[in-house]
Amino acid sequence: MKISVLGATGSIGLQTLDTVRSCLLGTNIVALSGYSNIKALASLVDEFKPEVVWVPDRDATTRLLELCEFSGEILTGEDGLISCATETNADIVVNALVGRAGLAPTLAAINAGKNIALANKETLVSAGELVMNIAREKGIRITPIDSEHSAIWQCLQGSSALPEKIILTASGGPFRGWGRERIAVASAQDALKHPNWDMGAKITIDSASLMNKGLELIEAMHLFAQPPEKIEILVHPQSIIHSMVQFCDGSVMAQMGLPDMRLPILYALSSPERVATNFPRLDFLNCGALTFEPPNLENFPCLSLAIHAAKTGGTLPAVMNFINEWAVNQFLQNKISFYNISEIIDKAFDIYNVRTVTSLNDIREAESWAAEFLERG
Ligand code: NAD
Ligand code: MG
């Protein structure tokens, strides 16, 4: 198997390479991309010896060449990232980029006939219908890396029956059980303390606001061709059940495991096969009680906004995704407060006229509207 890893230096990228290192011997890493952590990229280049590497610009190229031995092709810029996703002989492109940067390389890789192992949920949030339609036309497999979606997909294996309901589980994030006043003054440092998962900064903030679960609702709609009404969100603080599927006879399938992203990453790369691992095993006698509660929509308005965007469809999820990404960055830099994230999205929803999506251009126009909205302040 030949794979390209976009976003190789991030949380999912590094865990993908760790999974390859320990479980997928004989896999050839043909392309790697990094962004700000060039030192980490250099050490991956030394180890995996890809044919192609992407870095953002010329300075990063110079730095990379100072830090490692590399005689292959170095690509830069937005077009370069697309070439990195398309112009190799990779069978699978792992998209572990964060945010909007993930959409164009996913689409280009699909058009180039590459299968996609998708961590970048923002791709499906902003342009899910478009991406899934093109993948279907081209006969491309999009396998989910997101743990909940991997769980749903595993529960659906071998079944021709349609799900009656998908139960998307959520840990509830670091602010579960906190009062509104306390959440209102929470800092980025508070929000970055996720109870169960160690992830990149953006998804960790999205998990604190429950926007992550809203993004995942939209992701699930597209991956499994289900309307939002058939996807229920259930808080399960232990993150042992990664999601469930209920069938028309009332039977419920759950996929369980320790919270370890290497499992969904491995399955996305190896399915339908199961590959033996020495990863820690779930010990039912010592994992404690598994509990469930409904999400608190009052304290976590981002989830309500995302449910609204999921039900409305069209260009609204792309607008929400754009504004959320900007607001999360502002929050991480302590420029806005936690509830400002949802307030800004809410304000945009009040005045935005939703359009239907027929091409990537409609998404770009929606994002331009969102950028202007943010500039107006
Ligand atoms: P991260 O921030 O740790 O890593 C992101 C990667 O993208 C890095 O390699 C970074 O250098 C690169 N990058 C950032 N901005 C870029 C840009 N503008 N252009 C090109 N490259 C850029 O993020 P992560 O936690 O690994 O998450 C990656 C994706 O996977 C996200 O969409 C996230 O929602 C999803 N995801 C992550 C986890 C997790 O456990 N981390 C779980 C499920 C889904
Ligand atoms: Mg997830």
PDB file of C-alpha atoms in Angstrom, residues 24-300:
ATOM      1  CA  LEU A  24       1.305  -1.754   8.601  1.00  0.00           C
ATOM      2  CA  LEU A  25       4.792  -2.948   7.747  1.00  0.00           C
ATOM      3  CA  GLY A  26       5.555  -2.738   4.051  1.00  0.00           C
ATOM      4  CA  THR A  27       3.470   0.409   3.624  1.00  0.00           C
ATOM      5  CA  ASN A  28       5.177   2.989   1.506  1.00  0.00           C
ATOM      6  CA  ILE A  29       4.783   6.647   2.545  1.00  0.00           C
ATOM      7  CA  VAL A  30       5.039   8.531  -0.748  1.00  0.00           C
ATOM      8  CA  ALA A  31       4.149  12.069   0.334  1.00  0.00           C
ATOM      9  CA  LEU A  32       4.120  14.062   3.577  1.00  0.00           C
ATOM     10  CA  SER A  33       3.001  17.594   4.372  1.00  0.00           C
ATOM     11  CA  GLY A  34       3.733  19.793   7.374  1.00  0.00           C
ATOM     12  CA  TYR A  35       2.950  23.416   8.139  1.00  0.00           C
ATOM     13  CA  SER A  36       4.526  25.075  11.157  1.00  0.00           C
ATOM     14  CA  ASN A  37       6.465  22.257  12.823  1.00  0.00           C
ATOM     15  CA  ILE A  38       9.218  21.792  10.235  1.00  0.00           C
ATOM     16  CA  LYS A  39      11.485  20.087  12.760  1.00  0.00           C
ATOM     17  CA  ALA A  40       8.940  17.285  13.268  1.00  0.00           C
ATOM     18  CA  LEU A  41       8.453  17.058   9.495  1.00  0.00           C
ATOM     19  CA  ALA A  42      12.212  16.748   8.938  1.00  0.00           C
ATOM     20  CA  SER A  43      12.460  13.801  11.262  1.00  0.00           C
ATOM     21  CA  LEU A  44       9.515  12.092   9.497  1.00  0.00           C
ATOM     22  CA  VAL A  45      11.185  12.717   6.141  1.00  0.00           C
ATOM     23  CA  ASP A  46      14.410  11.100   7.433  1.00  0.00           C
ATOM     24  CA  GLU A  47      12.484   8.104   8.685  1.00  0.00           C
ATOM     25  CA  PHE A  48       9.920   7.478   5.923  1.00  0.00           C
ATOM     26  CA  LYS A  49      11.837   8.807   2.899  1.00  0.00           C
ATOM     27  CA  PRO A  50       8.836  10.052   0.889  1.00  0.00           C
ATOM     28  CA  GLU A  51       9.119  11.035  -2.782  1.00  0.00           C
ATOM     29  CA  VAL A  52       7.302  14.335  -2.283  1.00  0.00           C
ATOM     30  CA  VAL A  53       7.102  16.783   0.636  1.00  0.00           C
ATOM     31  CA  TRP A  54       4.914  19.857   1.012  1.00  0.00           C
ATOM     32  CA  VAL A  55       5.782  22.874   3.180  1.00  0.00           C
ATOM     33  CA  PRO A  56       4.032  26.263   3.088  1.00  0.00           C
ATOM     34  CA  ASP A  57       6.768  28.445   1.570  1.00  0.00           C
ATOM     35  CA  ARG A  58      10.397  29.002   0.610  1.00  0.00           C
ATOM     36  CA  ASP A  59      11.578  29.745   4.166  1.00  0.00           C
ATOM     37  CA  ALA A  60      10.143  26.436   5.335  1.00  0.00           C
ATOM     38  CA  THR A  61      11.874  24.706   2.400  1.00  0.00           C
ATOM     39  CA  THR A  62      15.252  26.134   3.458  1.00  0.00           C
ATOM     40  CA  ARG A  63      14.660  25.130   7.050  1.00  0.00           C
ATOM     41  CA  LEU A  64      13.597  21.610   6.051  1.00  0.00           C
ATOM     42  CA  LEU A  65      16.754  21.121   3.974  1.00  0.00           C
ATOM     43  CA  GLU A  66      18.893  22.316   6.895  1.00  0.00           C
ATOM     44  CA  LEU A  67      17.287  19.705   9.137  1.00  0.00           C
ATOM     45  CA  CYS A  68      17.173  16.576   6.964  1.00  0.00           C
ATOM     46  CA  GLU A  69      18.619  14.813   3.949  1.00  0.00           C
ATOM     47  CA  PHE A  70      16.053  15.022   1.146  1.00  0.00           C
ATOM     48  CA  SER A  71      16.568  14.883  -2.590  1.00  0.00           C
ATOM     49  CA  GLY A  72      12.924  14.389  -3.654  1.00  0.00           C
ATOM     50  CA  GLU A  73      10.444  17.040  -4.745  1.00  0.00           C
ATOM     51  CA  ILE A  74       9.487  19.861  -2.375  1.00  0.00           C
ATOM     52  CA  LEU A  75       6.184  21.555  -3.128  1.00  0.00           C
ATOM     53  CA  THR A  76       4.881  24.821  -1.651  1.00  0.00           C
ATOM     54  CA  GLY A  77       1.778  27.014  -1.728  1.00  0.00           C
ATOM     55  CA  GLU A  78      -1.876  26.077  -2.129  1.00  0.00           C
ATOM     56  CA  ASP A  79      -1.383  24.584  -5.616  1.00  0.00           C
ATOM     57  CA  GLY A  80       1.572  22.614  -4.296  1.00  0.00           C
ATOM     58  CA  LEU A  81      -0.617  21.028  -1.615  1.00  0.00           C
ATOM     59  CA  ILE A  82      -3.016  19.913  -4.343  1.00  0.00           C
ATOM     60  CA  SER A  83      -0.127  18.416  -6.315  1.00  0.00           C
ATOM     61  CA  CYS A  84       1.049  16.689  -3.140  1.00  0.00           C
ATOM     62  CA  ALA A  85      -2.407  15.096  -2.863  1.00  0.00           C
ATOM     63  CA  THR A  86      -2.639  14.108  -6.512  1.00  0.00           C
ATOM     64  CA  GLU A  87       0.668  13.773  -8.369  1.00  0.00           C
ATOM     65  CA  THR A  88       2.060  10.650  -6.749  1.00  0.00           C
ATOM     66  CA  ASN A  89       1.289   6.970  -7.160  1.00  0.00           C
ATOM     67  CA  ALA A  90      -0.402   6.829  -3.720  1.00  0.00           C
ATOM     68  CA  ASP A  91      -3.434   4.516  -3.415  1.00  0.00           C
ATOM     69  CA  ILE A  92      -4.786   6.349  -0.355  1.00  0.00           C
ATOM     70  CA  VAL A  93      -4.510   9.959   0.747  1.00  0.00           C
ATOM     71  CA  VAL A  94      -4.831  10.423   4.509  1.00  0.00           C
ATOM     72  CA  ASN A  95      -6.298  13.871   5.000  1.00  0.00           C
ATOM     73  CA  ALA A  96      -5.243  14.926   8.499  1.00  0.00           C
ATOM     74  CA  LEU A  97      -5.246  18.656   7.737  1.00  0.00           C
ATOM     75  CA  VAL A  98      -7.190  20.887  10.080  1.00  0.00           C
ATOM     76  CA  GLY A  99      -9.972  23.255   9.010  1.00  0.00           C
ATOM     77  CA  ARG A 100     -10.876  24.657   5.615  1.00  0.00           C
ATOM     78  CA  ALA A 101      -7.422  23.897   4.208  1.00  0.00           C
ATOM     79  CA  GLY A 102      -8.581  20.274   3.852  1.00  0.00           C
ATOM     80  CA  LEU A 103     -11.336  20.714   1.267  1.00  0.00           C
ATOM     81  CA  ALA A 104      -9.456  21.494  -1.954  1.00  0.00           C
ATOM     82  CA  PRO A 105      -6.866  18.684  -1.537  1.00  0.00           C
ATOM     83  CA  THR A 106      -9.668  16.169  -0.776  1.00  0.00           C
ATOM     84  CA  LEU A 107     -11.578  17.116  -3.917  1.00  0.00           C
ATOM     85  CA  ALA A 108      -8.434  17.104  -6.040  1.00  0.00           C
ATOM     86  CA  ALA A 109      -7.361  13.695  -4.708  1.00  0.00           C
ATOM     87  CA  ILE A 110     -10.819  12.237  -5.422  1.00  0.00           C
ATOM     88  CA  ASN A 111     -10.685  13.633  -8.955  1.00  0.00           C
ATOM     89  CA  ALA A 112      -7.230  12.066  -9.348  1.00  0.00           C
ATOM     90  CA  GLY A 113      -8.696   8.660  -8.440  1.00  0.00           C
ATOM     91  CA  LYS A 114      -7.217   8.360  -4.921  1.00  0.00           C
ATOM     92  CA  ASN A 115      -9.104   6.744  -2.088  1.00  0.00           C
ATOM     93  CA  ILE A 116      -9.370   8.977   0.966  1.00  0.00           C
ATOM     94  CA  ALA A 117      -8.918   8.183   4.642  1.00  0.00           C
ATOM     95  CA  LEU A 118     -10.619  11.249   6.029  1.00  0.00           C
ATOM     96  CA  ALA A 119      -9.893  12.871   9.379  1.00  0.00           C
ATOM     97  CA  ASN A 120     -10.598  16.387   8.102  1.00  0.00           C
ATOM     98  CA  LYS A 121     -14.305  16.574   8.998  1.00  0.00           C
ATOM     99  CA  GLU A 122     -14.477  20.212   7.832  1.00  0.00           C
ATOM    100  CA  THR A 123     -14.334  18.876   4.235  1.00  0.00           C
ATOM    101  CA  LEU A 124     -17.729  17.196   4.677  1.00  0.00           C
ATOM    102  CA  VAL A 125     -19.190  19.987   6.792  1.00  0.00           C
ATOM    103  CA  SER A 126     -18.651  22.646   4.165  1.00  0.00           C
ATOM    104  CA  ALA A 127     -19.119  20.605   0.991  1.00  0.00           C
ATOM    105  CA  GLY A 128     -20.376  17.155   1.997  1.00  0.00           C
ATOM    106  CA  GLU A 129     -22.917  16.617  -0.740  1.00  0.00           C
ATOM    107  CA  LEU A 130     -20.552  17.759  -3.459  1.00  0.00           C
ATOM    108  CA  VAL A 131     -17.652  15.653  -2.179  1.00  0.00           C
ATOM    109  CA  MET A 132     -19.755  12.504  -1.723  1.00  0.00           C
ATOM    110  CA  ASN A 133     -21.351  12.880  -5.167  1.00  0.00           C
ATOM    111  CA  ILE A 134     -17.996  13.226  -6.910  1.00  0.00           C
ATOM    112  CA  ALA A 135     -16.577  10.297  -4.906  1.00  0.00           C
ATOM    113  CA  ARG A 136     -19.566   8.156  -5.908  1.00  0.00           C
ATOM    114  CA  GLU A 137     -19.211   9.106  -9.589  1.00  0.00           C
ATOM    115  CA  LYS A 138     -15.500   8.301  -9.550  1.00  0.00           C
ATOM    116  CA  GLY A 139     -15.892   5.086  -7.540  1.00  0.00           C
ATOM    117  CA  ILE A 140     -13.713   6.447  -4.725  1.00  0.00           C
ATOM    118  CA  ARG A 141     -13.837   5.077  -1.177  1.00  0.00           C
ATOM    119  CA  ILE A 142     -13.908   7.640   1.607  1.00  0.00           C
ATOM    120  CA  THR A 143     -13.117   5.858   4.867  1.00  0.00           C
ATOM    121  CA  PRO A 144     -13.706   7.747   8.107  1.00  0.00           C
ATOM    122  CA  ILE A 145     -10.949   8.315  10.658  1.00  0.00           C
ATOM    123  CA  ASP A 146     -13.158  10.241  13.080  1.00  0.00           C
ATOM    124  CA  SER A 147     -13.761   7.683  15.869  1.00  0.00           C
ATOM    125  CA  GLU A 148     -17.564   8.048  15.962  1.00  0.00           C
ATOM    126  CA  HIS A 149     -17.870   7.638  12.212  1.00  0.00           C
ATOM    127  CA  SER A 150     -15.502   4.699  12.215  1.00  0.00           C
ATOM    128  CA  ALA A 151     -17.739   3.169  14.898  1.00  0.00           C
ATOM    129  CA  ILE A 152     -20.923   3.727  12.860  1.00  0.00           C
ATOM    130  CA  TRP A 153     -19.240   2.356   9.771  1.00  0.00           C
ATOM    131  CA  GLN A 154     -18.047  -0.726  11.667  1.00  0.00           C
ATOM    132  CA  CYS A 155     -21.583  -1.274  13.034  1.00  0.00           C
ATOM    133  CA  LEU A 156     -22.929  -1.147   9.478  1.00  0.00           C
ATOM    134  CA  GLN A 157     -20.460  -3.708   8.081  1.00  0.00           C
ATOM    135  CA  GLY A 158     -22.170  -6.750   6.674  1.00  0.00           C
ATOM    136  CA  SER A 159     -25.658  -5.284   6.998  1.00  0.00           C
ATOM    137  CA  SER A 160     -27.803  -4.414   4.023  1.00  0.00           C
ATOM    138  CA  ALA A 161     -30.498  -3.009   6.348  1.00  0.00           C
ATOM    139  CA  LEU A 162     -30.738   0.752   6.637  1.00  0.00           C
ATOM    140  CA  PRO A 163     -30.247   2.158  10.132  1.00  0.00           C
ATOM    141  CA  GLU A 164     -33.404   3.237  11.911  1.00  0.00           C
ATOM    142  CA  LYS A 165     -31.306   5.611  13.970  1.00  0.00           C
ATOM    143  CA  ILE A 166     -27.645   6.498  14.420  1.00  0.00           C
ATOM    144  CA  ILE A 167     -26.590   7.280  17.991  1.00  0.00           C
ATOM    145  CA  LEU A 168     -23.604   9.600  17.902  1.00  0.00           C
ATOM    146  CA  THR A 169     -21.857   9.626  21.261  1.00  0.00           C
ATOM    147  CA  ALA A 170     -20.085  12.651  22.756  1.00  0.00           C
ATOM    148  CA  SER A 171     -17.766  12.864  25.754  1.00  0.00           C
ATOM    149  CA  GLY A 172     -19.330  16.195  26.731  1.00  0.00           C
ATOM    150  CA  GLY A 173     -15.897  17.864  26.780  1.00  0.00           C
ATOM    151  CA  PRO A 174     -14.097  19.608  29.658  1.00  0.00           C
ATOM    152  CA  PHE A 175     -17.057  21.873  30.537  1.00  0.00           C
ATOM    153  CA  ARG A 176     -19.615  19.108  31.026  1.00  0.00           C
ATOM    154  CA  GLY A 177     -21.464  19.779  34.282  1.00  0.00           C
ATOM    155  CA  TRP A 178     -20.142  23.360  34.575  1.00  0.00           C
ATOM    156  CA  GLY A 179     -22.630  26.217  35.068  1.00  0.00           C
ATOM    157  CA  ARG A 180     -23.118  28.891  32.403  1.00  0.00           C
ATOM    158  CA  GLU A 181     -21.373  31.626  34.449  1.00  0.00           C
ATOM    159  CA  ARG A 182     -18.269  29.517  34.889  1.00  0.00           C
ATOM    160  CA  ILE A 183     -18.180  28.541  31.191  1.00  0.00           C
ATOM    161  CA  ALA A 184     -18.625  32.206  30.198  1.00  0.00           C
ATOM    162  CA  VAL A 185     -15.282  33.152  31.752  1.00  0.00           C
ATOM    163  CA  ALA A 186     -13.407  29.968  30.793  1.00  0.00           C
ATOM    164  CA  SER A 187     -10.009  30.539  29.202  1.00  0.00           C
ATOM    165  CA  ALA A 188      -8.446  28.767  26.243  1.00  0.00           C
ATOM    166  CA  GLN A 189      -6.248  26.916  28.749  1.00  0.00           C
ATOM    167  CA  ASP A 190      -9.378  25.570  30.511  1.00  0.00           C
ATOM    168  CA  ALA A 191     -10.933  24.535  27.208  1.00  0.00           C
ATOM    169  CA  LEU A 192      -7.758  22.772  26.065  1.00  0.00           C
ATOM    170  CA  LYS A 193      -7.993  20.266  28.923  1.00  0.00           C
ATOM    171  CA  HIS A 194     -10.007  17.494  27.247  1.00  0.00           C
ATOM    172  CA  PRO A 195     -10.878  14.688  29.677  1.00  0.00           C
ATOM    173  CA  ASN A 196     -10.379  11.702  27.313  1.00  0.00           C
ATOM    174  CA  TRP A 197      -8.588  12.675  24.102  1.00  0.00           C
ATOM    175  CA  ASP A 198      -5.288  14.415  23.314  1.00  0.00           C
ATOM    176  CA  MET A 199      -5.940  16.272  20.040  1.00  0.00           C
ATOM    177  CA  GLY A 200      -5.019  19.362  18.028  1.00  0.00           C
ATOM    178  CA  ALA A 201      -6.067  22.755  19.429  1.00  0.00           C
ATOM    179  CA  LYS A 202      -8.987  23.469  17.075  1.00  0.00           C
ATOM    180  CA  ILE A 203     -10.843  20.206  17.607  1.00  0.00           C
ATOM    181  CA  THR A 204     -10.211  20.453  21.352  1.00  0.00           C
ATOM    182  CA  ILE A 205     -11.952  23.847  21.493  1.00  0.00           C
ATOM    183  CA  ASP A 206     -14.711  22.490  19.226  1.00  0.00           C
ATOM    184  CA  SER A 207     -15.116  19.630  21.709  1.00  0.00           C
ATOM    185  CA  ALA A 208     -15.423  22.084  24.608  1.00  0.00           C
ATOM    186  CA  SER A 209     -18.181  24.046  22.818  1.00  0.00           C
ATOM    187  CA  LEU A 210     -19.824  20.828  21.479  1.00  0.00           C
ATOM    188  CA  MET A 211     -19.466  22.365  18.003  1.00  0.00           C
ATOM    189  CA  ASN A 212     -17.397  19.254  17.303  1.00  0.00           C
ATOM    190  CA  LYS A 213     -20.493  17.098  17.787  1.00  0.00           C
ATOM    191  CA  GLY A 214     -22.447  19.401  15.480  1.00  0.00           C
ATOM    192  CA  LEU A 215     -19.721  19.117  12.833  1.00  0.00           C
ATOM    193  CA  GLU A 216     -19.810  15.345  13.331  1.00  0.00           C
ATOM    194  CA  LEU A 217     -23.589  15.284  12.889  1.00  0.00           C
ATOM    195  CA  ILE A 218     -23.151  16.893   9.458  1.00  0.00           C
ATOM    196  CA  GLU A 219     -20.208  14.580   8.703  1.00  0.00           C
ATOM    197  CA  ALA A 220     -22.366  11.531   9.564  1.00  0.00           C
ATOM    198  CA  MET A 221     -25.279  12.769   7.408  1.00  0.00           C
ATOM    199  CA  HIS A 222     -23.017  12.799   4.364  1.00  0.00           C
ATOM    200  CA  LEU A 223     -20.955   9.678   5.051  1.00  0.00           C
ATOM    201  CA  PHE A 224     -24.007   7.524   5.762  1.00  0.00           C
ATOM    202  CA  ALA A 225     -26.638   9.337   3.633  1.00  0.00           C
ATOM    203  CA  GLN A 226     -28.948   9.971   6.597  1.00  0.00           C
ATOM    204  CA  PRO A 227     -31.166  12.959   7.418  1.00  0.00           C
ATOM    205  CA  PRO A 228     -30.289  14.841  10.637  1.00  0.00           C
ATOM    206  CA  GLU A 229     -33.533  13.655  12.271  1.00  0.00           C
ATOM    207  CA  LYS A 230     -32.185  10.098  12.233  1.00  0.00           C
ATOM    208  CA  ILE A 231     -29.001  11.002  14.100  1.00  0.00           C
ATOM    209  CA  GLU A 232     -29.294  11.353  17.871  1.00  0.00           C
ATOM    210  CA  ILE A 233     -26.544  12.884  19.974  1.00  0.00           C
ATOM    211  CA  LEU A 234     -25.942  11.214  23.322  1.00  0.00           C
ATOM    212  CA  VAL A 235     -23.383  12.278  25.927  1.00  0.00           C
ATOM    213  CA  HIS A 236     -21.324   9.304  27.129  1.00  0.00           C
ATOM    214  CA  PRO A 237     -18.526  10.750  29.283  1.00  0.00           C
ATOM    215  CA  GLN A 238     -16.329   7.626  29.368  1.00  0.00           C
ATOM    216  CA  SER A 239     -15.758   7.574  25.556  1.00  0.00           C
ATOM    217  CA  ILE A 240     -15.810   3.757  25.493  1.00  0.00           C
ATOM    218  CA  ILE A 241     -18.797   3.359  23.160  1.00  0.00           C
ATOM    219  CA  HIS A 242     -17.687   5.328  20.118  1.00  0.00           C
ATOM    220  CA  SER A 243     -21.181   5.380  18.556  1.00  0.00           C
ATOM    221  CA  MET A 244     -24.100   3.052  17.856  1.00  0.00           C
ATOM    222  CA  VAL A 245     -26.556   2.058  15.157  1.00  0.00           C
ATOM    223  CA  GLN A 246     -30.159   1.021  15.861  1.00  0.00           C
ATOM    224  CA  PHE A 247     -31.909  -1.161  13.258  1.00  0.00           C
ATOM    225  CA  CYS A 248     -35.612  -1.522  12.379  1.00  0.00           C
ATOM    226  CA  ASP A 249     -35.989  -4.626  14.607  1.00  0.00           C
ATOM    227  CA  GLY A 250     -34.848  -2.615  17.649  1.00  0.00           C
ATOM    228  CA  SER A 251     -31.404  -4.237  17.774  1.00  0.00           C
ATOM    229  CA  VAL A 252     -28.579  -1.825  18.618  1.00  0.00           C
ATOM    230  CA  MET A 253     -24.968  -2.360  17.542  1.00  0.00           C
ATOM    231  CA  ALA A 254     -22.245  -0.499  19.445  1.00  0.00           C
ATOM    232  CA  GLN A 255     -18.548  -0.274  18.668  1.00  0.00           C
ATOM    233  CA  MET A 256     -16.390  -0.054  21.766  1.00  0.00           C
ATOM    234  CA  GLY A 257     -12.749   0.387  22.583  1.00  0.00           C
ATOM    235  CA  LEU A 258     -10.346   2.483  24.581  1.00  0.00           C
ATOM    236  CA  PRO A 259     -10.154   6.079  23.382  1.00  0.00           C
ATOM    237  CA  ASP A 260      -7.202   5.567  21.009  1.00  0.00           C
ATOM    238  CA  MET A 261      -7.294   7.174  17.557  1.00  0.00           C
ATOM    239  CA  ARG A 262      -4.867   4.573  16.188  1.00  0.00           C
ATOM    240  CA  LEU A 263      -7.800   2.106  16.039  1.00  0.00           C
ATOM    241  CA  PRO A 264     -10.000   4.097  13.632  1.00  0.00           C
ATOM    242  CA  ILE A 265      -6.898   5.161  11.692  1.00  0.00           C
ATOM    243  CA  LEU A 266      -5.854   1.520  11.253  1.00  0.00           C
ATOM    244  CA  TYR A 267      -9.344   0.438  10.236  1.00  0.00           C
ATOM    245  CA  ALA A 268      -9.614   3.302   7.722  1.00  0.00           C
ATOM    246  CA  LEU A 269      -6.413   2.061   6.102  1.00  0.00           C
ATOM    247  CA  SER A 270      -6.921  -1.698   6.331  1.00  0.00           C
ATOM    248  CA  SER A 271     -10.675  -2.391   6.155  1.00  0.00           C
ATOM    249  CA  PRO A 272     -12.343  -4.732   5.466  1.00  0.00           C
ATOM    250  CA  GLU A 273      -9.365  -6.602   6.954  1.00  0.00           C
ATOM    251  CA  ARG A 274      -8.575  -6.476  10.678  1.00  0.00           C
ATOM    252  CA  VAL A 275      -4.897  -6.137  11.488  1.00  0.00           C
ATOM    253  CA  ALA A 276      -3.479  -7.574  14.731  1.00  0.00           C
ATOM    254  CA  THR A 277      -2.152  -4.942  17.151  1.00  0.00           C
ATOM    255  CA  ASN A 278      -0.567  -4.820  20.578  1.00  0.00           C
ATOM    256  CA  PHE A 279      -2.564  -1.712  21.512  1.00  0.00           C
ATOM    257  CA  PRO A 280      -3.918  -1.753  25.105  1.00  0.00           C
ATOM    258  CA  ARG A 281      -7.158  -3.736  25.446  1.00  0.00           C
ATOM    259  CA  LEU A 282     -10.425  -2.622  27.022  1.00  0.00           C
ATOM    260  CA  ASP A 283     -10.845  -4.207  30.459  1.00  0.00           C
ATOM    261  CA  PHE A 284     -14.578  -4.341  31.247  1.00  0.00           C
ATOM    262  CA  LEU A 285     -14.003  -5.207  34.910  1.00  0.00           C
ATOM    263  CA  ASN A 286     -11.940  -2.068  35.445  1.00  0.00           C
ATOM    264  CA  CYS A 287     -13.389   0.509  33.059  1.00  0.00           C
ATOM    265  CA  GLY A 288     -16.079   1.626  35.498  1.00  0.00           C
ATOM    266  CA  ALA A 289     -19.737   2.331  34.771  1.00  0.00           C
ATOM    267  CA  LEU A 290     -20.793   3.446  31.306  1.00  0.00           C
ATOM    268  CA  THR A 291     -23.217   6.356  31.643  1.00  0.00           C
ATOM    269  CA  PHE A 292     -25.377   8.395  29.282  1.00  0.00           C
ATOM    270  CA  GLU A 293     -27.114  11.777  29.397  1.00  0.00           C
ATOM    271  CA  PRO A 294     -28.672  14.193  26.893  1.00  0.00           C
ATOM    272  CA  PRO A 295     -26.526  17.082  25.610  1.00  0.00           C
ATOM    273  CA  ASN A 296     -27.101  20.406  27.404  1.00  0.00           C
ATOM    274  CA  LEU A 297     -28.135  22.647  24.516  1.00  0.00           C
ATOM    275  CA  GLU A 298     -28.580  25.688  26.767  1.00  0.00           C
ATOM    276  CA  ASN A 299     -24.985  25.730  27.980  1.00  0.00           C
ATOM    277  CA  PHE A 300     -23.573  24.675  24.608  1.00  0.00           C
TER     278      PHE A 300
END
